[in-house]
């Protein structure tokens, strides 16, 4: 959601700070062709950690889309500034909720600390065990669907029983139109379910952040072949 120029300046600022606090390879390596694979290796490590965090936030977006599709709120969508695509408002509310929790739990500081410590435990220019890094990164795809189901299942179950009840009512009283009666009741039920689920959702989102940070620890901790 932050503008691209701000992200670029922020990345350069962090990079300059890290350069002043880590041990660099010898000058001979920095001016030779060996510098290119080192750069690609560091980019791959950074992209892997970024992908894990993106999947972490993508799981709540997926959950919001399923809730919106079940409750009939899928039409209430707007452009997501982080992806540039249309997404339901519920997904964006979940994403902002997770972002607030992430900063309140100092998740950004923990990520910066892990990245900085990775340079100490694994200096620039060493050989990376790509097999371990890829395997640990693929673990993050598991909790994408698992967490989305944990968020969606209680609310969708409530909506399912509401739809069953509305079906019995409209069957016994045909003069009650399904769209004029059932549709508003489903939307109101969704709002009430989300309102009373805030306390439970904060624990689920907190566990999601902890699990994402734990996978990043595994990725950065298993870089070496040993």
GROMACS .gro file of C-alpha atoms in nm:
model
  226
    1UNK     CA    1   0.000   0.000   0.000
    2UNK     CA    2   0.302   0.227   0.036
    3UNK     CA    3   0.393   0.413  -0.286
    4UNK     CA    4   0.673   0.256  -0.487
    5UNK     CA    5   0.920   0.552  -0.457
    6UNK     CA    6   0.887   0.541  -0.078
    7UNK     CA    7   0.953   0.166  -0.077
    8UNK     CA    8   1.261   0.211  -0.296
    9UNK     CA    9   1.406   0.482  -0.071
   10UNK     CA   10   1.324   0.277   0.238
   11UNK     CA   11   1.495  -0.032   0.089
   12UNK     CA   12   1.807   0.167   0.003
   13UNK     CA   13   1.812   0.312   0.355
   14UNK     CA   14   1.797  -0.033   0.514
   15UNK     CA   15   2.058  -0.163   0.268
   16UNK     CA   16   2.303   0.116   0.352
   17UNK     CA   17   2.256   0.054   0.723
   18UNK     CA   18   2.316  -0.320   0.678
   19UNK     CA   19   2.630  -0.255   0.470
   20UNK     CA   20   2.783  -0.061   0.757
   21UNK     CA   21   2.725  -0.343   1.005
   22UNK     CA   22   2.814  -0.664   0.818
   23UNK     CA   23   3.130  -0.823   0.687
   24UNK     CA   24   3.164  -0.796   0.308
   25UNK     CA   25   3.357  -1.033   0.078
   26UNK     CA   26   3.707  -0.944  -0.031
   27UNK     CA   27   3.761  -0.670  -0.288
   28UNK     CA   28   3.873  -0.926  -0.547
   29UNK     CA   29   3.533  -1.095  -0.537
   30UNK     CA   30   3.341  -0.766  -0.551
   31UNK     CA   31   3.513  -0.656  -0.873
   32UNK     CA   32   3.501  -0.995  -1.047
   33UNK     CA   33   3.234  -1.195  -1.225
   34UNK     CA   34   3.168  -1.385  -0.900
   35UNK     CA   35   2.965  -1.085  -0.780
   36UNK     CA   36   2.670  -1.168  -1.011
   37UNK     CA   37   2.581  -1.508  -0.855
   38UNK     CA   38   2.620  -1.352  -0.509
   39UNK     CA   39   2.366  -1.082  -0.601
   40UNK     CA   40   2.124  -1.337  -0.748
   41UNK     CA   41   2.159  -1.552  -0.438
   42UNK     CA   42   2.078  -1.263  -0.205
   43UNK     CA   43   1.783  -1.163  -0.423
   44UNK     CA   44   1.651  -1.520  -0.410
   45UNK     CA   45   1.671  -1.525  -0.029
   46UNK     CA   46   1.489  -1.192  -0.005
   47UNK     CA   47   1.221  -1.294  -0.254
   48UNK     CA   48   1.162  -1.618  -0.062
   49UNK     CA   49   1.109  -1.434   0.267
   50UNK     CA   50   0.885  -1.180   0.093
   51UNK     CA   51   0.680  -1.458  -0.066
   52UNK     CA   52   0.618  -1.614   0.275
   53UNK     CA   53   0.485  -1.286   0.414
   54UNK     CA   54   0.277  -1.232   0.098
   55UNK     CA   55   0.120  -1.575   0.143
   56UNK     CA   56   0.053  -1.486   0.507
   57UNK     CA   57  -0.149  -1.182   0.402
   58UNK     CA   58  -0.295  -1.367   0.103
   59UNK     CA   59  -0.460  -1.622   0.331
   60UNK     CA   60  -0.682  -1.359   0.496
   61UNK     CA   61  -0.764  -1.212   0.154
   62UNK     CA   62  -0.873  -1.558   0.037
   63UNK     CA   63  -1.085  -1.600   0.351
   64UNK     CA   64  -1.252  -1.264   0.294
   65UNK     CA   65  -1.333  -1.352  -0.065
   66UNK     CA   66  -1.502  -1.676   0.037
   67UNK     CA   67  -1.706  -1.504   0.308
   68UNK     CA   68  -1.809  -1.230   0.065
   69UNK     CA   69  -1.909  -1.485  -0.200
   70UNK     CA   70  -2.122  -1.680   0.050
   71UNK     CA   71  -2.293  -1.377   0.203
   72UNK     CA   72  -2.364  -1.193  -0.121
   73UNK     CA   73  -2.119  -0.911  -0.046
   74UNK     CA   74  -1.892  -0.995  -0.337
   75UNK     CA   75  -2.032  -0.699  -0.531
   76UNK     CA   76  -1.896  -0.463  -0.261
   77UNK     CA   77  -1.543  -0.456  -0.397
   78UNK     CA   78  -1.282  -0.197  -0.477
   79UNK     CA   79  -0.927  -0.186  -0.611
   80UNK     CA   80  -0.675  -0.338  -0.374
   81UNK     CA   81  -0.376  -0.098  -0.369
   82UNK     CA   82  -0.132  -0.377  -0.283
   83UNK     CA   83  -0.221  -0.600  -0.581
   84UNK     CA   84  -0.398  -0.361  -0.818
   85UNK     CA   85  -0.690  -0.604  -0.862
   86UNK     CA   86  -1.052  -0.591  -0.748
   87UNK     CA   87  -1.110  -0.753  -0.410
   88UNK     CA   88  -1.408  -0.754  -0.173
   89UNK     CA   89  -1.420  -0.500   0.107
   90UNK     CA   90  -1.420  -0.783   0.364
   91UNK     CA   91  -1.084  -0.902   0.230
   92UNK     CA   92  -0.939  -0.554   0.264
   93UNK     CA   93  -1.075  -0.520   0.618
   94UNK     CA   94  -0.911  -0.852   0.709
   95UNK     CA   95  -0.587  -0.740   0.546
   96UNK     CA   96  -0.583  -0.411   0.739
   97UNK     CA   97  -0.667  -0.598   1.060
   98UNK     CA   98  -0.375  -0.835   1.004
   99UNK     CA   99  -0.145  -0.543   0.918
  100UNK     CA  100  -0.233  -0.362   1.241
  101UNK     CA  101  -0.168  -0.679   1.443
  102UNK     CA  102   0.159  -0.735   1.256
  103UNK     CA  103   0.290  -0.392   1.355
  104UNK     CA  104   0.147  -0.408   1.706
  105UNK     CA  105   0.331  -0.737   1.766
  106UNK     CA  106   0.654  -0.581   1.629
  107UNK     CA  107   0.657  -0.830   1.345
  108UNK     CA  108   0.844  -0.586   1.119
  109UNK     CA  109   1.121  -0.546   1.379
  110UNK     CA  110   1.148  -0.923   1.418
  111UNK     CA  111   1.182  -0.966   1.040
  112UNK     CA  112   1.454  -0.698   1.023
  113UNK     CA  113   1.638  -0.866   1.312
  114UNK     CA  114   1.619  -1.208   1.145
  115UNK     CA  115   1.754  -1.069   0.817
  116UNK     CA  116   2.037  -0.890   0.995
  117UNK     CA  117   2.128  -1.199   1.198
  118UNK     CA  118   2.131  -1.408   0.882
  119UNK     CA  119   2.426  -1.203   0.755
  120UNK     CA  120   2.616  -1.283   1.075
  121UNK     CA  121   2.541  -1.656   1.075
  122UNK     CA  122   2.576  -1.685   0.699
  123UNK     CA  123   2.812  -1.425   0.548
  124UNK     CA  124   2.765  -1.292   0.196
  125UNK     CA  125   2.935  -1.510  -0.063
  126UNK     CA  126   2.881  -1.849   0.102
  127UNK     CA  127   2.707  -2.139  -0.067
  128UNK     CA  128   2.337  -2.170   0.007
  129UNK     CA  129   2.150  -2.497   0.045
  130UNK     CA  130   1.874  -2.420  -0.203
  131UNK     CA  131   1.700  -2.750  -0.134
  132UNK     CA  132   1.638  -2.666   0.233
  133UNK     CA  133   1.534  -2.311   0.149
  134UNK     CA  134   1.282  -2.419  -0.116
  135UNK     CA  135   1.138  -2.695   0.104
  136UNK     CA  136   1.089  -2.457   0.396
  137UNK     CA  137   0.938  -2.193   0.169
  138UNK     CA  138   0.689  -2.443   0.028
  139UNK     CA  139   0.570  -2.511   0.382
  140UNK     CA  140   0.413  -2.166   0.374
  141UNK     CA  141   0.162  -2.277   0.110
  142UNK     CA  142   0.016  -2.523   0.359
  143UNK     CA  143  -0.102  -2.265   0.610
  144UNK     CA  144  -0.246  -2.047   0.330
  145UNK     CA  145  -0.544  -2.280   0.286
  146UNK     CA  146  -0.546  -2.412   0.643
  147UNK     CA  147  -0.573  -2.066   0.797
  148UNK     CA  148  -0.825  -1.953   0.536
  149UNK     CA  149  -1.045  -2.250   0.627
  150UNK     CA  150  -1.011  -2.176   1.000
  151UNK     CA  151  -1.130  -1.819   0.939
  152UNK     CA  152  -1.405  -1.905   0.691
  153UNK     CA  153  -1.558  -2.220   0.842
  154UNK     CA  154  -1.736  -2.074   1.151
  155UNK     CA  155  -1.884  -1.776   0.964
  156UNK     CA  156  -1.982  -1.978   0.658
  157UNK     CA  157  -2.143  -2.240   0.886
  158UNK     CA  158  -2.356  -1.968   1.049
  159UNK     CA  159  -2.456  -1.841   0.705
  160UNK     CA  160  -2.542  -2.194   0.595
  161UNK     CA  161  -2.785  -2.245   0.884
  162UNK     CA  162  -2.929  -1.898   0.819
  163UNK     CA  163  -2.991  -1.990   0.456
  164UNK     CA  164  -3.158  -2.315   0.564
  165UNK     CA  165  -3.383  -2.120   0.802
  166UNK     CA  166  -3.466  -1.863   0.535
  167UNK     CA  167  -3.550  -2.148   0.298
  168UNK     CA  168  -3.800  -2.294   0.548
  169UNK     CA  169  -3.955  -1.950   0.604
  170UNK     CA  170  -3.994  -1.873   0.234
  171UNK     CA  171  -4.135  -2.221   0.176
  172UNK     CA  172  -4.395  -2.185   0.451
  173UNK     CA  173  -4.473  -1.822   0.358
  174UNK     CA  174  -4.437  -1.789  -0.021
  175UNK     CA  175  -4.539  -1.422  -0.008
  176UNK     CA  176  -4.199  -1.347   0.149
  177UNK     CA  177  -3.975  -1.293  -0.149
  178UNK     CA  178  -3.632  -1.456  -0.123
  179UNK     CA  179  -3.447  -1.147  -0.245
  180UNK     CA  180  -3.646  -0.894  -0.043
  181UNK     CA  181  -3.628  -1.100   0.278
  182UNK     CA  182  -3.343  -1.349   0.259
  183UNK     CA  183  -3.078  -1.127   0.106
  184UNK     CA  184  -3.092  -0.850   0.372
  185UNK     CA  185  -3.107  -1.111   0.651
  186UNK     CA  186  -2.796  -1.283   0.514
  187UNK     CA  187  -2.602  -0.956   0.499
  188UNK     CA  188  -2.709  -0.858   0.852
  189UNK     CA  189  -2.614  -1.205   0.975
  190UNK     CA  190  -2.271  -1.167   0.817
  191UNK     CA  191  -2.216  -0.833   0.990
  192UNK     CA  192  -2.318  -0.974   1.328
  193UNK     CA  193  -2.102  -1.286   1.278
  194UNK     CA  194  -1.799  -1.073   1.190
  195UNK     CA  195  -1.864  -0.837   1.482
  196UNK     CA  196  -1.877  -1.116   1.740
  197UNK     CA  197  -1.580  -1.297   1.577
  198UNK     CA  198  -1.332  -1.013   1.623
  199UNK     CA  199  -1.189  -1.154   1.947
  200UNK     CA  200  -1.146  -1.499   1.793
  201UNK     CA  201  -1.002  -1.360   1.471
  202UNK     CA  202  -0.729  -1.170   1.652
  203UNK     CA  203  -0.597  -1.496   1.800
  204UNK     CA  204  -0.610  -1.669   1.461
  205UNK     CA  205  -0.431  -1.376   1.296
  206UNK     CA  206  -0.172  -1.372   1.575
  207UNK     CA  207  -0.101  -1.743   1.524
  208UNK     CA  208  -0.077  -1.680   1.150
  209UNK     CA  209   0.189  -1.411   1.207
  210UNK     CA  210   0.381  -1.636   1.448
  211UNK     CA  211   0.376  -1.922   1.199
  212UNK     CA  212   0.493  -1.700   0.912
  213UNK     CA  213   0.781  -1.569   1.124
  214UNK     CA  214   0.866  -1.925   1.225
  215UNK     CA  215   0.890  -2.035   0.861
  216UNK     CA  216   1.113  -1.736   0.783
  217UNK     CA  217   1.334  -1.844   1.074
  218UNK     CA  218   1.357  -2.190   0.919
  219UNK     CA  219   1.444  -2.045   0.577
  220UNK     CA  220   1.714  -1.814   0.712
  221UNK     CA  221   1.838  -2.074   0.963
  222UNK     CA  222   1.887  -2.354   0.708
  223UNK     CA  223   2.080  -2.157   0.447
  224UNK     CA  224   2.405  -2.342   0.497
  225UNK     CA  225   2.463  -2.693   0.374
  226UNK     CA  226   2.534  -2.809   0.728
   0.00000   0.00000   0.00000
